[in-house]
Structure formats: C-alpha cells, structure tokens
Tab-separated table of C-alpha atoms and ligand atoms in Angstrom:
chain	number	residue	atom	x	y	z
A	1	MET	CA	19.848	-26.532	20.467
A	2	LYS	CA	18.960	-26.102	16.738
A	3	GLU	CA	19.542	-23.357	14.700
A	4	SER	CA	16.779	-22.324	12.492
A	5	LYS	CA	16.307	-19.484	10.050
A	6	PHE	CA	13.590	-17.663	8.138
A	7	GLU	CA	14.083	-16.409	4.627
A	8	PHE	CA	11.879	-15.774	1.513
A	9	GLU	CA	12.486	-14.908	-2.369
A	10	TYR	CA	11.032	-12.030	-3.687
A	11	GLU	CA	11.506	-10.502	-7.392
A	12	VAL	CA	13.480	-7.588	-8.199
A	13	TYR	CA	12.735	-5.088	-11.536
A	14	ASN	CA	15.028	-2.661	-12.511
A	15	ASP	CA	11.793	-0.384	-13.237
A	16	ILE	CA	8.097	-0.244	-14.215
A	17	SER	CA	8.751	-1.232	-17.861
A	18	GLU	CA	10.205	-4.692	-16.819
A	19	LEU	CA	6.432	-5.535	-15.416
A	20	SER	CA	3.712	-7.457	-16.957
A	21	GLU	CA	0.907	-5.252	-18.366
A	22	ALA	CA	-1.643	-5.859	-15.442
A	23	ASP	CA	1.036	-5.227	-12.649
A	24	ALA	CA	2.471	-2.222	-14.435
A	25	TRP	CA	-1.070	-0.863	-14.583
A	26	LEU	CA	-1.622	-1.602	-11.013
A	27	LEU	CA	1.606	0.423	-9.899
A	28	THR	CA	0.639	3.389	-12.026
A	29	GLU	CA	-2.907	3.650	-10.197
A	30	ALA	CA	-0.852	3.126	-7.124
A	31	ARG	CA	1.578	5.830	-8.011
A	32	THR	CA	-1.241	8.695	-9.295
A	33	VAL	CA	-3.580	7.976	-6.380
A	34	THR	CA	-0.892	9.227	-4.064
A	35	GLU	CA	-2.391	12.754	-5.077
A	36	ASN	CA	-5.488	11.943	-2.964
A	37	ALA	CA	-3.614	11.344	0.241
A	38	TYR	CA	-4.083	13.535	3.322
A	39	ALA	CA	-0.861	13.725	4.717
A	40	PRO	CA	-0.350	17.667	5.790
A	41	TYR	CA	2.029	16.729	8.951
A	42	SER	CA	4.551	13.987	7.161
A	43	ASN	CA	4.474	15.077	3.747
A	44	PHE	CA	4.453	11.544	2.805
A	45	PHE	CA	1.999	10.431	0.455
A	46	VAL	CA	0.890	6.819	0.245
A	47	GLY	CA	-1.236	5.056	-2.484
A	48	ALA	CA	-2.269	1.507	-1.973
A	49	VAL	CA	-4.118	0.027	-5.139
A	50	ALA	CA	-5.719	-3.629	-5.149
A	51	ILE	CA	-7.162	-5.686	-7.948
A	52	LEU	CA	-9.652	-8.364	-6.342
A	53	GLU	CA	-9.740	-11.826	-7.330
A	54	ASN	CA	-13.045	-10.810	-9.109
A	55	GLY	CA	-11.459	-7.907	-10.955
A	56	GLU	CA	-12.469	-5.074	-9.370
A	57	VAL	CA	-10.302	-2.320	-8.357
A	58	VAL	CA	-10.211	-0.615	-5.206
A	59	ALA	CA	-7.828	2.313	-3.893
A	60	GLY	CA	-6.653	3.538	-0.256
A	61	THR	CA	-4.463	6.520	0.685
A	62	ASN	CA	-2.857	7.719	4.046
A	63	GLN	CA	-5.043	10.050	6.337
A	64	GLU	CA	-3.128	11.768	8.805
A	65	ASN	CA	-4.789	13.641	11.770
A	66	ALA	CA	-3.450	17.093	14.023
A	67	SER	CA	-3.965	14.373	16.784
A	68	TYR	CA	-1.132	12.339	15.181
A	69	PRO	CA	-2.011	8.735	16.385
A	70	VAL	CA	-5.515	9.152	14.834
A	71	GLY	CA	-4.033	9.123	11.340
A	72	ILE	CA	-4.136	5.699	9.084
A	73	CYS	CA	-1.916	4.269	6.684
A	74	ALA	CA	-2.925	3.419	3.484
A	75	GLU	CA	-3.052	-0.110	3.415
A	76	ARG	CA	-5.275	-0.391	6.537
A	77	VAL	CA	-7.931	2.344	4.724
A	78	LEU	CA	-7.733	-0.166	1.537
A	79	LEU	CA	-8.368	-3.000	3.627
A	80	GLY	CA	-11.180	-1.455	5.523
A	81	THR	CA	-12.911	-0.395	2.462
A	82	ILE	CA	-12.199	-3.812	0.293
A	83	ALA	CA	-13.886	-5.729	3.353
A	84	THR	CA	-16.788	-3.336	3.239
A	85	ILE	CA	-17.627	-2.946	-0.543
A	86	HIS	CA	-16.503	-6.296	-1.520
A	87	PRO	CA	-16.925	-8.875	1.525
A	88	LYS	CA	-15.165	-12.195	1.072
A	89	ILE	CA	-13.663	-11.375	-2.181
A	90	PRO	CA	-9.963	-12.201	-2.095
A	91	VAL	CA	-7.427	-9.536	-2.485
A	92	LYS	CA	-5.050	-10.893	-5.647
A	93	SER	CA	-2.580	-7.785	-5.580
A	94	ILE	CA	-1.891	-4.801	-3.920
A	95	ALA	CA	0.650	-2.292	-5.549
A	96	ILE	CA	1.918	0.391	-3.041
A	97	SER	CA	3.470	3.634	-3.883
A	98	TYR	CA	4.566	7.039	-2.293
A	99	SER	CA	5.379	10.699	-3.133
A	100	SER	CA	7.140	13.494	-0.648
A	101	GLU	CA	7.987	16.931	-1.235
A	102	VAL	CA	10.888	16.148	1.078
A	103	VAL	CA	12.574	13.057	0.300
A	104	LYS	CA	12.904	11.215	-3.234
A	105	SER	CA	10.423	8.438	-4.054
A	106	ASP	CA	12.804	6.456	-6.067
A	107	HIS	CA	12.838	3.206	-4.307
A	108	PRO	CA	10.225	0.806	-2.713
A	109	ILE	CA	8.757	0.688	0.737
A	110	SER	CA	7.082	-1.819	2.287
A	111	PRO	CA	4.178	-1.634	4.862
A	112	CYS	CA	4.822	-0.820	8.306
A	113	GLY	CA	4.183	-3.551	11.277
A	114	MET	CA	0.675	-2.703	11.949
A	115	CYS	CA	-0.121	-2.702	8.173
A	116	ARG	CA	1.826	-6.220	8.133
A	117	GLN	CA	-0.421	-7.730	10.856
A	118	ALA	CA	-3.734	-6.156	9.015
A	119	LEU	CA	-2.584	-8.086	5.850
A	120	LEU	CA	-2.039	-11.022	7.410
A	121	GLU	CA	-5.423	-10.878	9.262
A	122	TYR	CA	-6.718	-10.461	5.645
A	123	GLU	CA	-4.958	-13.166	3.799
A	124	THR	CA	-6.280	-15.438	6.833
A	125	ARG	CA	-9.821	-14.367	6.915
A	126	THR	CA	-9.967	-14.747	3.045
A	127	GLU	CA	-7.568	-17.950	2.678
A	128	LYS	CA	-5.816	-16.552	-0.107
A	129	PRO	CA	-2.220	-14.859	-0.198
A	130	ILE	CA	-2.139	-11.296	-1.162
A	131	ARG	CA	0.846	-10.489	-3.487
A	132	LEU	CA	2.723	-7.444	-3.209
A	133	ILE	CA	4.043	-4.859	-5.868
A	134	LEU	CA	6.185	-2.357	-4.041
A	135	SER	CA	7.807	0.917	-5.818
A	136	GLY	CA	8.007	4.439	-5.570
A	137	GLN	CA	7.277	6.943	-8.589
A	138	GLU	CA	10.287	5.152	-10.112
A	139	GLY	CA	13.280	2.903	-10.010
A	140	GLN	CA	13.272	-0.668	-8.657
A	141	VAL	CA	10.130	-2.780	-8.037
A	142	TYR	CA	9.495	-5.588	-5.875
A	143	ILE	CA	7.240	-8.120	-5.955
A	144	ILE	CA	6.445	-10.218	-2.820
A	145	LYS	CA	4.250	-13.202	-3.417
A	146	THR	CA	2.346	-13.369	-0.016
A	147	ALA	CA	2.165	-10.625	2.828
A	148	SER	CA	2.764	-13.208	5.411
A	149	PHE	CA	6.330	-13.247	4.321
A	150	LEU	CA	6.876	-9.957	5.926
A	151	LEU	CA	5.669	-10.900	9.258
A	152	PRO	CA	7.491	-13.885	10.513
A	153	PHE	CA	6.714	-15.353	14.168
A	154	ALA	CA	3.091	-13.439	13.562
A	155	PHE	CA	0.446	-13.823	16.429
A	156	THR	CA	-2.588	-14.692	14.577
A	157	SER	CA	-6.047	-16.097	15.603
A	158	SER	CA	-4.805	-19.664	15.800
A	159	GLU	CA	-3.454	-18.516	19.459
A	160	LEU	CA	-6.961	-17.652	20.497
A	161	ILE	CA	-8.981	-20.870	19.900
B	201	THU	N1	2.259	5.223	5.774
B	201	THU	C1	1.528	4.568	5.085
B	201	THU	O1	0.426	4.844	4.500
B	201	THU	N2	2.090	3.166	4.726
B	201	THU	C2	2.991	2.790	4.887
B	201	THU	O2	3.161	1.672	4.520
B	201	THU	C3	4.060	3.604	5.750
B	201	THU	C4	3.408	4.765	6.415
B	201	THU	C5	2.043	6.546	6.222
B	201	THU	C6	1.646	6.734	7.700
B	201	THU	C7	1.766	8.394	7.747
B	201	THU	O3	0.561	8.956	7.356
B	201	THU	C8	3.183	8.594	6.763
B	201	THU	O4	3.082	7.212	5.894
B	201	THU	C9	4.194	8.894	7.199
B	201	THU	O5	4.804	7.747	8.170
C-alpha cells in the first residue's frame, strides 16, 4: 500500500486592487455582467467573462428555467458561446463573479462539478490550460492556474479510445 495525495497551489489576493490591470479589468467585467443573468428562482446571479488567446472577450451568465433542471450555469453558457463564435481559439483566463439579493457577495465561489467537467473538456480540446479568476463583488480574489486542478481523478476522453 502506498499513500498518495493531491494538492495544488493557488494565489490569494486581498482584493481587486492587488491584481494586474488586465485581471482587474476582466474581473470587473464579470462583476458587471452578473446583471444580465436570468436567475429569478435562486436569486443567485453569476457572471463569467473569458479573454481568449487572440484578445477577444466573451461573456456568459446563468440562465434559469421554471423547470429547474433546464437552467444552465454561467460557465457552460460561456464555453458554448466561445466554441460557437471562436472555435479553436484557446481561452486564456476566465473571471467568475456573482451577485445576490439574498447572500453577501464578499468571497470567491468556484465552479460546480458539472462546470468543472465542461472546463476540463475545453482545456483538453484546445490543448491549453484555462486560468480562473474567482471573486465576489468585493473581497478576496483567488487565481487558479488551470481548471483541471479543480477536478482530480477526472473522467476524460482518454478512457474512451
Ligand atoms: N451557478 C452558476 O452559474 N455557476 C456556478 O459556478 C455555480 C452556480 C448558478 C446555477 C443556478 O442558476 C444558480 O447559480 C444557483 O445555483
């Protein structure tokens, strides 16, 4: 028997003022675009904004539905949009933020399990890591080098061929 462990490093900033100008800009876009989320059921408005390798910027927000499981997270709206508008262009970074009338938006959230799987697939198909910038409307910011860090023991296409 051998013990094994998985760990990863990520950056923690006290607030947006400690970020580079480019990262601060992207995070501000994510904070702002939460206004376009459609979340009348959860009142949890998520914004995800990507900057691609060619400098293009694409945004996504969560879109809910009266039939709850039909709703889709901001991250997957974003990835589908990027793949449709700019297929084959890798994603450099994605900033993710949220706002709510119910809870305080003062700490980072990280993508749900389904979105982690979708992010990993996107990294695989473009053969480039996606950097994540996570923060609420205020407070700490986490930067994670690659979305794959969030999904250890992932099931990937390599199992199918
Ligand atoms: N949601 C996202 O859009 N992204 C996440 O990373 C977590 C959750 C959405 C789904 C649902 O519309 C609402 O937030 C509450 O779960």
